[in-house]
Amino acid sequence: HQKGYVPLYGVEFKAEHFNASYYGKVGTTGFDYPVVLSDIGVPSPSNQYYGSRQYYLDLYSDVSNGFTTEPVALPEGIYEFDPSSSGRAGTFASQFSYYLEISDSGSGYDLNIIDGTVTVSEGRIEALLCMEDGQWHLVTYEGNLMTGYEYQAAVKPPYSLFASDYDFNVKGGY
């Protein structure tokens, strides 16, 4: 998209939950902050709740959190879409940035992001994202922007993947 041009958006999504982690530099020049913005939360980075919608944004910053044990705020700044997923500071990677929708029955639907800008300011994220179907999404979140590995509980209870009952006998476990 052209600098200064604000496209009309077809989808407006106000995220209720924010989850972020910090991976540091893994073969990149920027520090990696994977972010999930969702409607009902996510139980972990690799699992989703049925009946949920989420945007995954792989942000790269020039700010390190130094691997402190305390949560730190997601670095403020403007992150431009990076189709090459180079991991440069001030970008978000195409490879791990996408939209995912899980139906109430558990089937998934996803769209790749092909362009956009993410702006992080104090207590707010605004992402203007173009999806592979050509439609622009305006995604916003207001609230706590602290990173960490604690994932928020969803409004809906999680579903078990077990098809029947199991008994566990663990001695000396934690």
Tab-separated table of C-alpha atoms in Angstrom:
chain	number	residue	atom	x	y	z
A	1	HIS	CA	0.000	0.000	0.000
A	2	GLN	CA	1.086	3.570	-0.555
A	3	LYS	CA	2.405	5.640	2.346
A	4	GLY	CA	-0.264	7.985	3.677
A	5	TYR	CA	-3.059	6.036	1.983
A	6	VAL	CA	-5.714	4.685	4.359
A	7	PRO	CA	-7.752	1.996	2.624
A	8	LEU	CA	-11.376	1.421	3.427
A	9	TYR	CA	-11.738	-1.670	5.546
A	10	GLY	CA	-14.425	-4.297	5.183
A	11	VAL	CA	-13.994	-6.016	8.542
A	12	GLU	CA	-13.705	-4.338	11.928
A	13	PHE	CA	-12.631	-6.549	14.840
A	14	LYS	CA	-12.304	-5.431	18.443
A	15	ALA	CA	-10.147	-7.984	20.246
A	16	GLU	CA	-11.045	-8.746	23.845
A	17	HIS	CA	-7.896	-10.759	24.612
A	18	PHE	CA	-4.190	-10.121	24.093
A	19	ASN	CA	-1.462	-12.734	24.427
A	20	ALA	CA	2.207	-12.208	23.638
A	21	SER	CA	5.488	-13.985	24.116
A	22	TYR	CA	9.109	-13.046	23.629
A	23	TYR	CA	11.515	-15.229	21.628
A	24	GLY	CA	14.529	-12.918	21.397
A	25	LYS	CA	16.709	-13.087	18.281
A	26	VAL	CA	16.596	-16.416	16.494
A	27	GLY	CA	18.572	-15.830	13.304
A	28	THR	CA	17.024	-12.361	12.956
A	29	THR	CA	18.160	-8.778	13.465
A	30	GLY	CA	14.985	-7.834	15.362
A	31	PHE	CA	13.668	-9.173	18.667
A	32	ASP	CA	10.650	-11.457	18.101
A	33	TYR	CA	7.328	-10.780	19.857
A	34	PRO	CA	4.588	-13.150	18.631
A	35	VAL	CA	1.164	-11.649	19.434
A	36	VAL	CA	-2.340	-13.156	19.389
A	37	LEU	CA	-5.393	-10.879	19.376
A	38	SER	CA	-8.617	-12.819	19.899
A	39	ASP	CA	-12.252	-12.647	20.873
A	40	ILE	CA	-12.370	-15.333	23.595
A	41	GLY	CA	-8.691	-16.011	24.323
A	42	VAL	CA	-6.355	-18.853	23.444
A	43	PRO	CA	-5.373	-21.653	25.827
A	44	SER	CA	-1.785	-21.853	24.514
A	45	PRO	CA	0.208	-20.717	21.473
A	46	SER	CA	-0.573	-23.919	19.562
A	47	ASN	CA	-4.219	-24.474	20.605
A	48	GLN	CA	-7.433	-22.621	19.961
A	49	TYR	CA	-10.919	-22.659	21.443
A	50	TYR	CA	-13.898	-23.731	19.362
A	51	GLY	CA	-15.992	-20.780	18.227
A	52	SER	CA	-13.053	-18.359	18.281
A	53	ARG	CA	-11.421	-15.815	16.008
A	54	GLN	CA	-7.826	-14.702	16.282
A	55	TYR	CA	-5.170	-12.682	14.522
A	56	TYR	CA	-1.568	-13.869	14.791
A	57	LEU	CA	1.011	-11.094	14.355
A	58	ASP	CA	4.728	-11.880	14.445
A	59	LEU	CA	6.244	-8.505	15.422
A	60	TYR	CA	9.970	-7.687	15.354
A	61	SER	CA	11.332	-4.813	17.420
A	62	ASP	CA	14.712	-3.250	18.166
A	63	VAL	CA	13.789	-3.489	21.887
A	64	SER	CA	14.887	-6.523	23.881
A	65	ASN	CA	13.168	-7.533	27.091
A	66	GLY	CA	16.475	-9.056	28.232
A	67	PHE	CA	14.795	-12.339	29.177
A	68	THR	CA	13.767	-10.938	32.533
A	69	THR	CA	11.511	-13.164	34.601
A	70	GLU	CA	9.085	-10.273	34.958
A	71	PRO	CA	6.569	-9.485	32.199
A	72	VAL	CA	7.414	-6.448	30.079
A	73	ALA	CA	5.239	-4.284	27.868
A	74	LEU	CA	5.074	-5.013	24.164
A	75	PRO	CA	7.409	-2.452	22.543
A	76	GLU	CA	5.627	0.598	21.166
A	77	GLY	CA	6.124	1.486	17.538
A	78	ILE	CA	4.924	1.064	13.979
A	79	TYR	CA	5.425	-2.350	12.390
A	80	GLU	CA	5.226	-2.645	8.601
A	81	PHE	CA	4.332	-5.847	6.762
A	82	ASP	CA	7.414	-7.790	5.637
A	83	PRO	CA	6.609	-10.224	2.805
A	84	SER	CA	10.110	-11.740	3.055
A	85	SER	CA	9.795	-12.484	6.821
A	86	SER	CA	13.333	-11.151	7.310
A	87	GLY	CA	12.928	-10.475	11.034
A	88	ARG	CA	14.041	-6.858	10.702
A	89	ALA	CA	13.072	-4.485	13.513
A	90	GLY	CA	9.941	-2.457	12.770
A	91	THR	CA	8.291	-5.231	10.741
A	92	PHE	CA	5.850	-8.087	11.134
A	93	ALA	CA	6.578	-11.315	9.317
A	94	SER	CA	4.259	-12.723	6.656
A	95	GLN	CA	5.259	-16.304	7.475
A	96	PHE	CA	3.667	-16.341	10.951
A	97	SER	CA	1.032	-13.599	10.639
A	98	TYR	CA	-2.481	-14.648	9.671
A	99	TYR	CA	-6.175	-14.731	10.612
A	100	LEU	CA	-7.704	-17.915	12.020
A	101	GLU	CA	-11.336	-18.731	12.705
A	102	ILE	CA	-12.410	-21.946	14.473
A	103	SER	CA	-16.079	-22.913	14.165
A	104	ASP	CA	-18.170	-24.278	17.034
A	105	SER	CA	-17.689	-27.736	15.496
A	106	GLY	CA	-13.889	-27.350	15.428
A	107	SER	CA	-13.253	-26.821	11.722
A	108	GLY	CA	-10.760	-24.105	10.864
A	109	TYR	CA	-10.615	-21.309	8.308
A	110	ASP	CA	-7.552	-19.139	7.830
A	111	LEU	CA	-6.435	-16.238	5.678
A	112	ASN	CA	-2.887	-15.054	5.046
A	113	ILE	CA	-2.047	-11.406	5.549
A	114	ILE	CA	-0.540	-9.838	2.412
A	115	ASP	CA	-0.072	-6.214	3.503
A	116	GLY	CA	-0.619	-3.892	6.413
A	117	THR	CA	0.624	-1.879	9.342
A	118	VAL	CA	0.474	-2.568	13.085
A	119	THR	CA	0.724	0.368	15.488
A	120	VAL	CA	1.472	-0.313	19.149
A	121	SER	CA	1.032	2.562	21.590
A	122	GLU	CA	0.543	2.678	25.341
A	123	GLY	CA	-2.321	0.291	26.093
A	124	ARG	CA	-3.467	0.030	22.459
A	125	ILE	CA	-2.861	-1.959	19.286
A	126	GLU	CA	-4.309	-0.944	15.935
A	127	ALA	CA	-3.672	-3.206	12.968
A	128	LEU	CA	-4.803	-2.408	9.440
A	129	LEU	CA	-4.363	-5.676	7.558
A	130	CYS	CA	-5.039	-6.747	3.977
A	131	MET	CA	-5.987	-10.399	3.668
A	132	GLU	CA	-5.287	-12.673	0.711
A	133	ASP	CA	-8.950	-12.287	-0.361
A	134	GLY	CA	-8.276	-8.552	-0.889
A	135	GLN	CA	-10.380	-7.408	2.050
A	136	TRP	CA	-8.930	-5.012	4.638
A	137	HIS	CA	-9.408	-5.736	8.350
A	138	LEU	CA	-9.151	-3.100	11.067
A	139	VAL	CA	-8.178	-4.904	14.281
A	140	THR	CA	-8.003	-3.039	17.586
A	141	TYR	CA	-7.228	-3.944	21.169
A	142	GLU	CA	-7.158	-1.738	24.249
A	143	GLY	CA	-5.813	-2.918	27.581
A	144	ASN	CA	-2.822	-4.574	29.173
A	145	LEU	CA	0.072	-5.118	26.743
A	146	MET	CA	2.322	-7.120	29.047
A	147	THR	CA	4.144	-10.059	27.477
A	148	GLY	CA	4.417	-13.424	29.144
A	149	TYR	CA	3.523	-17.056	28.787
A	150	GLU	CA	0.299	-16.889	30.802
A	151	TYR	CA	-2.620	-17.385	28.469
A	152	GLN	CA	-6.027	-16.035	29.433
A	153	ALA	CA	-9.005	-18.267	30.007
A	154	ALA	CA	-11.740	-18.097	27.440
A	155	VAL	CA	-15.331	-17.191	28.126
A	156	LYS	CA	-16.311	-20.641	26.865
A	157	PRO	CA	-15.006	-23.730	28.674
A	158	PRO	CA	-12.279	-25.657	26.856
A	159	TYR	CA	-13.220	-28.861	25.086
A	160	SER	CA	-11.439	-32.121	25.822
A	161	LEU	CA	-9.929	-34.033	22.940
A	162	PHE	CA	-10.326	-37.352	24.810
A	163	ALA	CA	-13.015	-39.604	23.325
A	164	SER	CA	-13.436	-41.628	26.520
A	165	ASP	CA	-12.428	-41.611	30.202
A	166	TYR	CA	-8.815	-42.224	31.165
A	167	ASP	CA	-7.304	-43.012	34.581
A	168	PHE	CA	-3.819	-41.787	35.400
A	169	ASN	CA	-1.606	-43.202	38.131
A	170	VAL	CA	1.364	-40.898	38.521
A	171	LYS	CA	3.775	-41.331	41.418
A	172	GLY	CA	6.227	-38.583	42.235
A	173	GLY	CA	4.817	-36.324	39.513
A	174	TYR	CA	4.418	-32.594	39.706
